[in-house]
Tab-separated table of C-alpha atoms and ligand atoms in Angstrom:
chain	number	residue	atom	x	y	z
A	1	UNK	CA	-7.144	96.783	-17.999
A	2	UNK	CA	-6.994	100.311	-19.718
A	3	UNK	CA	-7.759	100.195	-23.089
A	4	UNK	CA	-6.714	103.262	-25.593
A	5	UNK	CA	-9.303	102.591	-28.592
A	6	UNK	CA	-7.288	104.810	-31.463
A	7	UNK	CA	-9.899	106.148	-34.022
A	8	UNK	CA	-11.220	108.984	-35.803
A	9	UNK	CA	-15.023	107.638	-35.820
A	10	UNK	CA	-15.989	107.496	-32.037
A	11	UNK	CA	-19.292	107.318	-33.178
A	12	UNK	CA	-19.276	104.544	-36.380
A	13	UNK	CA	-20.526	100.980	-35.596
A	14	UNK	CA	-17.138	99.176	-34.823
A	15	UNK	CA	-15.787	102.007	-32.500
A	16	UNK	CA	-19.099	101.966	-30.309
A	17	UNK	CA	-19.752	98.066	-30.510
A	18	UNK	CA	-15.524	97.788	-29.270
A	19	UNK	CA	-16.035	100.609	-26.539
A	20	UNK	CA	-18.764	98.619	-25.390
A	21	UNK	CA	-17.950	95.405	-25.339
A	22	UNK	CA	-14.998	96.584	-23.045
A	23	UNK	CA	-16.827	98.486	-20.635
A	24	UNK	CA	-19.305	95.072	-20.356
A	25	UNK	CA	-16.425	93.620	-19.014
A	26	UNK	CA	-15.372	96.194	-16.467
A	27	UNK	CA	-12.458	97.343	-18.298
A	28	UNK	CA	-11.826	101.049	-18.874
A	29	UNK	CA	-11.652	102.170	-21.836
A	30	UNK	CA	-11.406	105.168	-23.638
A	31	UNK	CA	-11.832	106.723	-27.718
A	32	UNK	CA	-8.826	108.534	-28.525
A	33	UNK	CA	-8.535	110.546	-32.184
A	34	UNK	CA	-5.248	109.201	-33.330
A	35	UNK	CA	-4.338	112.501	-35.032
A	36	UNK	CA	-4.385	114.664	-31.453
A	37	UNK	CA	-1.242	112.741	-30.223
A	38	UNK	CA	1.868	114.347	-30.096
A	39	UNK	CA	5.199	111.843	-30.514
A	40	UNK	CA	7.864	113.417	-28.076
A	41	UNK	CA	11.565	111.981	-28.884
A	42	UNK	CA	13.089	114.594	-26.387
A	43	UNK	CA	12.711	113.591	-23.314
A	44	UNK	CA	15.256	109.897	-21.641
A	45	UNK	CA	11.898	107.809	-22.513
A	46	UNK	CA	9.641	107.429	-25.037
A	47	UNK	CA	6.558	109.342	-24.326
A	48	UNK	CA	3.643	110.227	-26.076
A	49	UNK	CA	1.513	113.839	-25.775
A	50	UNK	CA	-2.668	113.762	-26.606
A	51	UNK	CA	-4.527	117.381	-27.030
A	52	UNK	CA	-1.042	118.774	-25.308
A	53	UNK	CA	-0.927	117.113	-22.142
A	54	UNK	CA	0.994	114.171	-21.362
A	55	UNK	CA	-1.108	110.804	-22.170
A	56	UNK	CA	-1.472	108.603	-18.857
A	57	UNK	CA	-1.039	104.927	-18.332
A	58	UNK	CA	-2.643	102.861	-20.606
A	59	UNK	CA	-1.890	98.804	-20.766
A	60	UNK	CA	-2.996	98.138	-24.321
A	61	UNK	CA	-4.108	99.896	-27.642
A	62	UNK	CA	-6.613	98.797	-30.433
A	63	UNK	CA	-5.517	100.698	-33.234
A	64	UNK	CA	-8.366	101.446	-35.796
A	65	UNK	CA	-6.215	103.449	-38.626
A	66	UNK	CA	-8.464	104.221	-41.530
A	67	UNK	CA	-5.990	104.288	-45.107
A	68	UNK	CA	-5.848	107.965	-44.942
A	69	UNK	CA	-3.674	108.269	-42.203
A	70	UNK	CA	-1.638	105.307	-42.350
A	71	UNK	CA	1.698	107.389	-42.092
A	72	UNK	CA	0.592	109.446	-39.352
A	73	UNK	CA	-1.121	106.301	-37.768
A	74	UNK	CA	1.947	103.922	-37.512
A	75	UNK	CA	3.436	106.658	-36.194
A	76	UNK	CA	1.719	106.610	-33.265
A	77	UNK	CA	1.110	102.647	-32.551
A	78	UNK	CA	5.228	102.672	-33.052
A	79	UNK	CA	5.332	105.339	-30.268
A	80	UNK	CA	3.199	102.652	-28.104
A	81	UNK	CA	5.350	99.708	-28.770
A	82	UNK	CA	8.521	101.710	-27.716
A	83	UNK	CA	6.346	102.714	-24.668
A	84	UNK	CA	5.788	98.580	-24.098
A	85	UNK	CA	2.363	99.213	-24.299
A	86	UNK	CA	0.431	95.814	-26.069
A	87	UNK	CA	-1.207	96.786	-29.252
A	88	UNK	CA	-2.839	93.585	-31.187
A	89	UNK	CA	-1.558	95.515	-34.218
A	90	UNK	CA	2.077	95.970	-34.805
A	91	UNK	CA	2.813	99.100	-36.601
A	92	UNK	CA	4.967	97.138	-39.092
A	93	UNK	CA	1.613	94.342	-39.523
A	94	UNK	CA	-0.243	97.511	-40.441
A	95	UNK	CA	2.251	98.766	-42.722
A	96	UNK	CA	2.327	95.156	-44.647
A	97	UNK	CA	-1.266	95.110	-44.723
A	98	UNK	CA	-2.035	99.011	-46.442
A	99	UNK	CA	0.376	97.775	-49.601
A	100	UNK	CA	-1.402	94.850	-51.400
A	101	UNK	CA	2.326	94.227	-53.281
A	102	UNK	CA	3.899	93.829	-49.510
A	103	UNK	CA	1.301	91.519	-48.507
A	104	UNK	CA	1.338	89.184	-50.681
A	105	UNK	CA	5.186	89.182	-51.311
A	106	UNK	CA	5.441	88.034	-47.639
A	107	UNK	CA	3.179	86.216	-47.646
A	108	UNK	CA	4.325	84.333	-50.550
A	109	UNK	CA	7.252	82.262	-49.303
A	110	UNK	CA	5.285	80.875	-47.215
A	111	UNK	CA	2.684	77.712	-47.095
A	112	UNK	CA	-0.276	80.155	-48.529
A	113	UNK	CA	-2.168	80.498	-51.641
A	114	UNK	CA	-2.187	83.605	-53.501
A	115	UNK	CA	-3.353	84.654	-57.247
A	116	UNK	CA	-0.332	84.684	-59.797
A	117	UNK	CA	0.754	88.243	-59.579
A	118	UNK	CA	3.361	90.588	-61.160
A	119	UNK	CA	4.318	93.787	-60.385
A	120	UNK	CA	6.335	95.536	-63.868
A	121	UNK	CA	7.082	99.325	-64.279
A	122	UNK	CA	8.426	99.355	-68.264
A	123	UNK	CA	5.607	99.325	-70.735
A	124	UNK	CA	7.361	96.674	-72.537
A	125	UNK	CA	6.969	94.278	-69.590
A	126	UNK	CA	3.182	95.178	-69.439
A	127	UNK	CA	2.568	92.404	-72.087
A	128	UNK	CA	4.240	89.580	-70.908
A	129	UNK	CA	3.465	89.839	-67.618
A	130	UNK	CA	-0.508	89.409	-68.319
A	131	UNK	CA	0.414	86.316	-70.321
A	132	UNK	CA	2.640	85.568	-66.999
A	133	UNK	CA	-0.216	85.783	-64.710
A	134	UNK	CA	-2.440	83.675	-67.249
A	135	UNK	CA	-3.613	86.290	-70.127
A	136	UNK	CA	-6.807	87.962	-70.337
A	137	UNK	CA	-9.763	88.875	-68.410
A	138	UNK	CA	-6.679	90.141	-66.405
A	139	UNK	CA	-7.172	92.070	-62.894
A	140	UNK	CA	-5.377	95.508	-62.260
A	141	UNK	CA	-5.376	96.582	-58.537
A	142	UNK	CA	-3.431	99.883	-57.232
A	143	UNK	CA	-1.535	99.121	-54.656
A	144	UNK	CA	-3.140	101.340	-52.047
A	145	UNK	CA	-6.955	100.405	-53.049
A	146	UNK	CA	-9.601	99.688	-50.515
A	147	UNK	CA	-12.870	99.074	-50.127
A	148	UNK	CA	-13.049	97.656	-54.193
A	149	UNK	CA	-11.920	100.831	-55.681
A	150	UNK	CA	-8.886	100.550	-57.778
A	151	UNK	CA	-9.477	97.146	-58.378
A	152	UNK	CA	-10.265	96.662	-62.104
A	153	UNK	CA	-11.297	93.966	-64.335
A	154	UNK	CA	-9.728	94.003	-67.748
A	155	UNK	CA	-11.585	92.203	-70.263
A	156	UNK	CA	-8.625	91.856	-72.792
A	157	UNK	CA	-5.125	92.796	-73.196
A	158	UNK	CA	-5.764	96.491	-75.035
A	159	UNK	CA	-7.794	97.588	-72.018
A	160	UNK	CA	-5.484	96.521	-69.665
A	161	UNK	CA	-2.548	98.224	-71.504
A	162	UNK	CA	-4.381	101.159	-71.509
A	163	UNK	CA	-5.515	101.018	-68.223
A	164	UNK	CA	-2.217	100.341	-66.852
A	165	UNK	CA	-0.591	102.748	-68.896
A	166	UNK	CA	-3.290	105.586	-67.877
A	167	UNK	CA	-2.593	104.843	-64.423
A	168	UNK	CA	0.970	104.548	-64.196
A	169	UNK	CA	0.927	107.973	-66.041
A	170	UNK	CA	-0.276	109.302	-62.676
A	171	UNK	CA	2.072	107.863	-60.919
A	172	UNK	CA	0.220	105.089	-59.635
A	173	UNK	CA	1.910	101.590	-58.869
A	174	UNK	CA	-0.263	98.375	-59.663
A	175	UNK	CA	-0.383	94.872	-59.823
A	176	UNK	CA	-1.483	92.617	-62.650
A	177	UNK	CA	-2.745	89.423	-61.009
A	178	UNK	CA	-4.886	86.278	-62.565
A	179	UNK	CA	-8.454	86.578	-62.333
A	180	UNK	CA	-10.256	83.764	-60.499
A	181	UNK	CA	-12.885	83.416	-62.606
A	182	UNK	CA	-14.318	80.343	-60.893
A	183	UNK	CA	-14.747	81.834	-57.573
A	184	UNK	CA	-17.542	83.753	-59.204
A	185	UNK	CA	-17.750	87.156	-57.653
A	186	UNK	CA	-17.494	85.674	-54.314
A	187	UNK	CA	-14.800	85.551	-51.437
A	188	UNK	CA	-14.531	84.483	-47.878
A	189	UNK	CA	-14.093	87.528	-45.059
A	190	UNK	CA	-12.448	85.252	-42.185
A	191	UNK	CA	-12.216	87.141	-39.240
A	192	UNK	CA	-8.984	86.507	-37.236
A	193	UNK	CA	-8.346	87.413	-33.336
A	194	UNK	CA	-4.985	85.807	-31.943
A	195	UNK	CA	-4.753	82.210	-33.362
A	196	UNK	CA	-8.059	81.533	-34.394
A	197	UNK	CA	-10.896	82.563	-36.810
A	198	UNK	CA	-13.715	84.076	-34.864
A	199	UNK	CA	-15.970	84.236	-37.156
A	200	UNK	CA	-16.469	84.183	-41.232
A	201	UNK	CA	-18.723	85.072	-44.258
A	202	UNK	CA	-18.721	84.680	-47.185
A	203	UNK	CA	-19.496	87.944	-49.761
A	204	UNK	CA	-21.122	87.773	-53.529
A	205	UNK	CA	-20.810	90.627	-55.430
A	206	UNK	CA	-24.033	92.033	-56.794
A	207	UNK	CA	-25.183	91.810	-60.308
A	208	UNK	CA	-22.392	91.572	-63.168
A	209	UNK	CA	-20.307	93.214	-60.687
A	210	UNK	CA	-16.910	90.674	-59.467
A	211	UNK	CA	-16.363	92.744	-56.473
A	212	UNK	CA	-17.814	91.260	-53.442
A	213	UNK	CA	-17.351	94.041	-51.072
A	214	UNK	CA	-20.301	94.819	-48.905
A	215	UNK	CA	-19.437	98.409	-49.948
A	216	UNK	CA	-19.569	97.765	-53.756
A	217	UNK	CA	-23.291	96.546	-52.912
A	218	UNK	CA	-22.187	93.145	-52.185
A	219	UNK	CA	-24.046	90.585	-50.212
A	220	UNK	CA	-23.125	88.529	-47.060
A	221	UNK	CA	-23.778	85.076	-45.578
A	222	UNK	CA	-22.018	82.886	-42.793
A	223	UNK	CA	-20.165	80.322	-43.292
A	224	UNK	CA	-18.552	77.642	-42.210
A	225	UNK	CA	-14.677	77.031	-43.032
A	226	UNK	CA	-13.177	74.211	-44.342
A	227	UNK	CA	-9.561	73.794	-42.061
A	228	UNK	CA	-7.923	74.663	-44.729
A	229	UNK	CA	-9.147	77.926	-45.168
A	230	UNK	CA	-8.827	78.383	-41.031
A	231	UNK	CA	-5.393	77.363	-41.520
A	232	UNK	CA	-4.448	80.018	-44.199
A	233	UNK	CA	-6.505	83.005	-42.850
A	234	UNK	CA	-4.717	82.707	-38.930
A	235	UNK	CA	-1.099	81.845	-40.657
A	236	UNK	CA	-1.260	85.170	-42.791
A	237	UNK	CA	-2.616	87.202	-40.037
A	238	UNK	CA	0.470	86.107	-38.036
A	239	UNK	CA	3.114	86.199	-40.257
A	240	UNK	CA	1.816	89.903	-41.504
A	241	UNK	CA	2.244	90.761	-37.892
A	242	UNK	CA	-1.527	91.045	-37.524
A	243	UNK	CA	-3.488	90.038	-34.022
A	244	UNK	CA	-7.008	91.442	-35.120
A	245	UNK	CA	-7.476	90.778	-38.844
A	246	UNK	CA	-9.897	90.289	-41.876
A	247	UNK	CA	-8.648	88.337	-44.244
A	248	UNK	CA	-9.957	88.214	-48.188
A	249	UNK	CA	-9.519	84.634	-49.843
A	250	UNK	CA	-11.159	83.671	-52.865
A	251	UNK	CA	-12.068	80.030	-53.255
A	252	UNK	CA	-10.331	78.860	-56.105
A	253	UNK	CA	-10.320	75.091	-57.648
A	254	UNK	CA	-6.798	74.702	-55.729
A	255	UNK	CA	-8.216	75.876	-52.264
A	256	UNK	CA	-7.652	79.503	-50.426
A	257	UNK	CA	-5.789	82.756	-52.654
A	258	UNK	CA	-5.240	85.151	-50.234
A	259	UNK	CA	-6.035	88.559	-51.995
A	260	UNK	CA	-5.282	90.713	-49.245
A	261	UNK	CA	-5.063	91.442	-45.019
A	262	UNK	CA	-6.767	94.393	-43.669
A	263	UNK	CA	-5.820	95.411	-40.462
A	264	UNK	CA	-8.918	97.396	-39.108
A	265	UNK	CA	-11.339	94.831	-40.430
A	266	UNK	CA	-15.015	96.510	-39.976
A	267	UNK	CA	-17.193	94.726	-37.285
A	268	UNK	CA	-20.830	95.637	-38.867
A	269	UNK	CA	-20.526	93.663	-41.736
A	270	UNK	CA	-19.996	90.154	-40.153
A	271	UNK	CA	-21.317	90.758	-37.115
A	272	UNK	CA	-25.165	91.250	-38.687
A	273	UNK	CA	-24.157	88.213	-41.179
A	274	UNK	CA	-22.992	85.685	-38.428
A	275	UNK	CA	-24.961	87.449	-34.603
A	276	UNK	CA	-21.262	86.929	-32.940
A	277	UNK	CA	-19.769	89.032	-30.603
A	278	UNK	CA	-17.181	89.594	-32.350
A	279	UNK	CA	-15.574	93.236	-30.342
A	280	UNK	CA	-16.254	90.628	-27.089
A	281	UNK	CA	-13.741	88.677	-28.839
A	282	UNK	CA	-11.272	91.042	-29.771
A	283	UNK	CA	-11.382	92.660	-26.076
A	284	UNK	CA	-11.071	89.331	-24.127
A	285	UNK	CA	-8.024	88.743	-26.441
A	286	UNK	CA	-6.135	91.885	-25.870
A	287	UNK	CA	-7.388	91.407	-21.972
A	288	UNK	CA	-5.387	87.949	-22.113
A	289	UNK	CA	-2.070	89.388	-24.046
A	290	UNK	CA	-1.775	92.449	-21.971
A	291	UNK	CA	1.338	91.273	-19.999
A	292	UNK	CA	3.486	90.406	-23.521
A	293	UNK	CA	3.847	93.950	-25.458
A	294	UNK	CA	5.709	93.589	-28.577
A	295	UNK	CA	9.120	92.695	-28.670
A	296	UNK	CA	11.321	92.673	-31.820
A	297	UNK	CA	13.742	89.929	-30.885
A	298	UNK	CA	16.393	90.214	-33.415
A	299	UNK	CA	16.780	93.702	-32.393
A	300	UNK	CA	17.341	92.684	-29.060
A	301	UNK	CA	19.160	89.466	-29.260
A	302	UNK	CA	21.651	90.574	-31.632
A	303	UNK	CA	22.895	93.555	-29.208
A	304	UNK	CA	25.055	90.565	-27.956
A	305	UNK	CA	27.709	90.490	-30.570
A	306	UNK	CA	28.383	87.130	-32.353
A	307	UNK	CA	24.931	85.967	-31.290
A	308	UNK	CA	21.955	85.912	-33.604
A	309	UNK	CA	19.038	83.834	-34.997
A	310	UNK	CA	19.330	81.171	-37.724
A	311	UNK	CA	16.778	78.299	-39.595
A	312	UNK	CA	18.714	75.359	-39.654
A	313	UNK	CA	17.572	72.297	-41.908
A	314	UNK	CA	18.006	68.879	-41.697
A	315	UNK	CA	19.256	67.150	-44.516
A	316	UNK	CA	18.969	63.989	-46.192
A	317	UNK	CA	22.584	62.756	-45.412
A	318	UNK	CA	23.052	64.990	-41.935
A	319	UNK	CA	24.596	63.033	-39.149
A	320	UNK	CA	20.937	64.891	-37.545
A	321	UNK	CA	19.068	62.543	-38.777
A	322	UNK	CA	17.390	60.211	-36.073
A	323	UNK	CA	18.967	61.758	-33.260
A	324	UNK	CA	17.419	63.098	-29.841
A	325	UNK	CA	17.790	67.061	-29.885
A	326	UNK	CA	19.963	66.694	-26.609
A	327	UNK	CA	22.180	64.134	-28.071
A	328	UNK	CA	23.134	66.524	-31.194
A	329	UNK	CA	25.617	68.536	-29.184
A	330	UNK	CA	23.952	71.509	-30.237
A	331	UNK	CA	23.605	72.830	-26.669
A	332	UNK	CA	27.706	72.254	-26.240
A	333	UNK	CA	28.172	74.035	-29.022
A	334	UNK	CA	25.748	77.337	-27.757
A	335	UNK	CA	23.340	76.753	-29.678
A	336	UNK	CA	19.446	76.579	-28.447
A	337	UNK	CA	16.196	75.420	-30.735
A	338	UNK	CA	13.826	77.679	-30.218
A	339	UNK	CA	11.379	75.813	-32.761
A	340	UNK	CA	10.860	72.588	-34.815
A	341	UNK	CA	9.032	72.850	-38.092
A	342	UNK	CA	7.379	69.792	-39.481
A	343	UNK	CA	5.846	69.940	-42.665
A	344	UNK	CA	2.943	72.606	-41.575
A	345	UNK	CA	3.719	71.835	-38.048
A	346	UNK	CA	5.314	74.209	-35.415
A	347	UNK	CA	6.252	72.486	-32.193
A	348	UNK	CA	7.803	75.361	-29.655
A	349	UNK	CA	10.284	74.602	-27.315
A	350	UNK	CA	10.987	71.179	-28.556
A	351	UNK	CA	12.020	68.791	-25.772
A	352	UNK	CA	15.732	66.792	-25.631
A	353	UNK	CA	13.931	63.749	-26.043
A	354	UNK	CA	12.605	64.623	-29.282
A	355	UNK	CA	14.081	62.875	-32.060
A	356	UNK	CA	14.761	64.585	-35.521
A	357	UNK	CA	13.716	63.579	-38.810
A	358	UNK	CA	14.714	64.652	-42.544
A	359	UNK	CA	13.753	67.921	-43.815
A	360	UNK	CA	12.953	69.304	-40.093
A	361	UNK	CA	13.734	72.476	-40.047
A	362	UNK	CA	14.989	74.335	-36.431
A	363	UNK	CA	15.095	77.793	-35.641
A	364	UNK	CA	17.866	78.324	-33.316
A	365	UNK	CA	19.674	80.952	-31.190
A	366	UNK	CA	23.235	80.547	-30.648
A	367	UNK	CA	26.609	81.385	-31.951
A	368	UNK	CA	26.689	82.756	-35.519
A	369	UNK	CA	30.082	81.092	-35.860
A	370	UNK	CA	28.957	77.397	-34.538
A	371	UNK	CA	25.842	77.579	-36.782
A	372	UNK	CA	27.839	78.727	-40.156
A	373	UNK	CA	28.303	75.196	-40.953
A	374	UNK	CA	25.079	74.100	-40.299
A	375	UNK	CA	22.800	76.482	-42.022
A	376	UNK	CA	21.566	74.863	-45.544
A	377	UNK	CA	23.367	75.974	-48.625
A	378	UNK	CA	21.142	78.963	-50.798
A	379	UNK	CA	18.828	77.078	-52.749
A	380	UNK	CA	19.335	77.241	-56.456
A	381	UNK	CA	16.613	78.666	-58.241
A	382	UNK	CA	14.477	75.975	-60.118
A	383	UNK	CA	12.891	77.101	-62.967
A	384	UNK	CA	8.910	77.464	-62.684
A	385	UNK	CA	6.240	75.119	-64.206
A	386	UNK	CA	4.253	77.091	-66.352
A	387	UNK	CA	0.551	78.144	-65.167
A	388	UNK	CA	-1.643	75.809	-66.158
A	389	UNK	CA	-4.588	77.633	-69.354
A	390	UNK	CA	-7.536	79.044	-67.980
A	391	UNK	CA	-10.923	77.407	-68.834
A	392	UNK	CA	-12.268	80.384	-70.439
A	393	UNK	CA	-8.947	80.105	-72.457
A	394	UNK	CA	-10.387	77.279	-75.438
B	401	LIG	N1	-7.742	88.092	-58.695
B	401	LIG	C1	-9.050	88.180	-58.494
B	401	LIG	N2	-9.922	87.337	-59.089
B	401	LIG	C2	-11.263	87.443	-58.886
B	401	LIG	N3	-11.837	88.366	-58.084
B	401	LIG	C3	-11.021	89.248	-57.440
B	401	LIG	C4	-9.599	89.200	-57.603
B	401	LIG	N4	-9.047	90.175	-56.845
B	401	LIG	C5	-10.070	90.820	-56.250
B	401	LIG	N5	-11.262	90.271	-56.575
B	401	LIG	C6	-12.576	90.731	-56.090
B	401	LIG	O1	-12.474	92.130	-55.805
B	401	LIG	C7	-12.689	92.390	-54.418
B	401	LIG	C8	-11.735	93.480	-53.930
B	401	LIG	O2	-10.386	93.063	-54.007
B	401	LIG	P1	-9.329	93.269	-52.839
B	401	LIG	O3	-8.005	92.817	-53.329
B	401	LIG	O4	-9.828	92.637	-51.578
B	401	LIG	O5	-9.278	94.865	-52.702
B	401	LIG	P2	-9.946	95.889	-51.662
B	401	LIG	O6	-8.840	96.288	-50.745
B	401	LIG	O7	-10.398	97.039	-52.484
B	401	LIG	O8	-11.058	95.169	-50.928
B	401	LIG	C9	-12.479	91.064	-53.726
B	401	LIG	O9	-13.214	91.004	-52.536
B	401	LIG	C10	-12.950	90.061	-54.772
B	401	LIG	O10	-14.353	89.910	-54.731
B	402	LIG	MG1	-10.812	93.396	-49.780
């Protein structure tokens, strides 16, 4: 294949170990500075310019978009995707991943643990949205951090006031989330490449320090994951929209919080902790996924009018219930399942034969009319249990 590697670092660790890695395997491959591409939307196709000339064919891109650029960045990997160019890396996966609020309120919905969180903008919701999230030692994170800065540790609720106040004074946004004191100053790196984790570590921060981030002086070693944590790390990559991903978990005593997704995970780091090949990984991936470029498919499904994609549920007292998919009459009524969910299983294309059970839920593609009736009613919102006292609470 021809591989476009998009950074601004030819020379830093990851770049060289991914350039490489490819050109081990007999692929071309080349460094390109994603700030010398031009985005031409004049031409009848979507075309893309690099140091003025017109770029040539290329099958896939590895974006590597440090947090300065992001704007300029997404730009480009968009350009790509309307090109139908493969990218690991969707420019909307990136996008989730640079806001730690947009993470982890899509991620939320979903089967994965994250820290109690609130996001507030009046002062006079500063207060009881610490006592929300659990009360003091509180964290504060901007929004946009990386790297450890901008995430702060409040020891008590005047601090954080202040600190929250200070920064929203500069027109900062951050989040107040609960502090996971038990997990020590340590957190898991896993390492995701298409549906699997490649490769993990976990970090400790050094000294009183609670940041473990190898660049806040933190330390590494490998380790081995519990399924669990496997489980949560691949599902958050995918539903951020992430191919190539390092995901941050802290090990609390209820299992993996997600903390964030970073999208150009650095390869030094775990690569020295755990002697994988990790760029080998991420190259033979993209070799393998060439052929299926991105492909929004509610934008192109819906073009036919009428037709669109819904999550249908079976219910306790649906005539569903026990019945063979092709015995439903779904089919005659043009409607297709695309998916079954299970519990935390996904089973694609289910078969006719299959027979459906309560609470299944099935993603289908048909006619918005014949699947009105059959799309659950909006859950009513339940009022929340309250989170349970911290130990360093009595
Ligand atoms: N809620 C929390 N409780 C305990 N430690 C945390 C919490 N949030 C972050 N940390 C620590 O701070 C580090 C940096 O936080 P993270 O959200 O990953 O931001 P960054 O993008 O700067 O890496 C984490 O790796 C973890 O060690
Ligand atoms: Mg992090």
């Amino acid at each position: 294949m021809k591989l476009a590697i998009l950074s601004r670092s030819p020379r830093i660790y990851s770049t060289q170990r991914l350039k490489t890695a490819a050109q081990e395997r007999g692929h071309s491959v080349r460094v390109l500075d994603t700030l010398r591409f031009s985005i031409d939307l004049a031409g009848d196709e979507p075309d893309l310019q690099y140091r003025g000339k017109q770029l040539s064919h290329y099958d896939a891109v590895l974006p590597r978009i440090g947090a300065s650029i992001t704007f300029y960045g997404m730009a480009v990997v968009r350009q790509f995707e309307q090109m139908d160019v493969y990218t690991p890396n969707t420019s909307n996966g990136i996008a989730n991943s640079r806001d730690k609020l947009r993470a982890i309120q899509i991620l939320s919905r979903h089967n994965i643990g994250i820290p109690a969180t609130t996001f507030v903008r009046d002062r006079a919701d500063v207060l009881p949205a610490i006592e929300r999230v659990g009360g003091s030692p509180v964290v504060i994170k901007l929004l946009e951090g990386t790297q450890g800065i901008g995430v702060i540790l409040a020891p008590d609720v005047k601090v954080a006031e202040a600190v929250i106040e200070t920064l929203q004074s500069t027109r900062q946004n951050v989040l107040i989330q609960r502090f996971v004191a038990e997990s020590k100053g340590q957190d898991i790196r896993a390492f995701v490449v298409g549906d699997r984790v490649v490769a993990a570590m976990r970090r400790k921060a050094s000294g009183d320090e609670f940041r473990s981030n190898l660049h806040r002086g933190g330390t590494s070693e490998v380790v081995h994951l519990d399924p669990e944590f496997e489980r949560v790390a691949v599902q958050s990559a995918q539903i951020m929209g992430l191919r190539v991903a390092g995901v941050d978990m802290l090990e609390s005593e209820d299992g993996p919080l997600v903390m964030e997704v970073n999208s150009s995970p650095g390869l030094e780091g775990i690569e020295t902790a755990t002697d994988l090949d990790i760029a080998g990984a991420i190259v033979d991936y993209i070799a393998n996924q060439v052929a299926f470029p991105e492909l929004d498919i509610r934008q192109r499904l819906t073009v036919s009018t009428g037709y669109g994609v819904a999550e249908l549920q079976v219910g306790q007292k649906s005539d569903l219930v026990g019945k063979a998919i092709g015995d439903t009459g779904l089919r005659e009524r043009d409607i297709t399942v695309l998916t079954l969910t299970r519990g935390t299983t996904v089973i694609p294309n289910p078969r006719g034969v299959r027979e459906l059970e309560v609470d299944d839920r099935l993603l289908c593609f048909g006619r918005l009319e014949s699947m009105r009736d059959l799309v659950p009613e909006r859950k009513r919102r339940r009022a929340r249990p309250k989170i349970k006292p911290l130990p360093h609470d009595d």
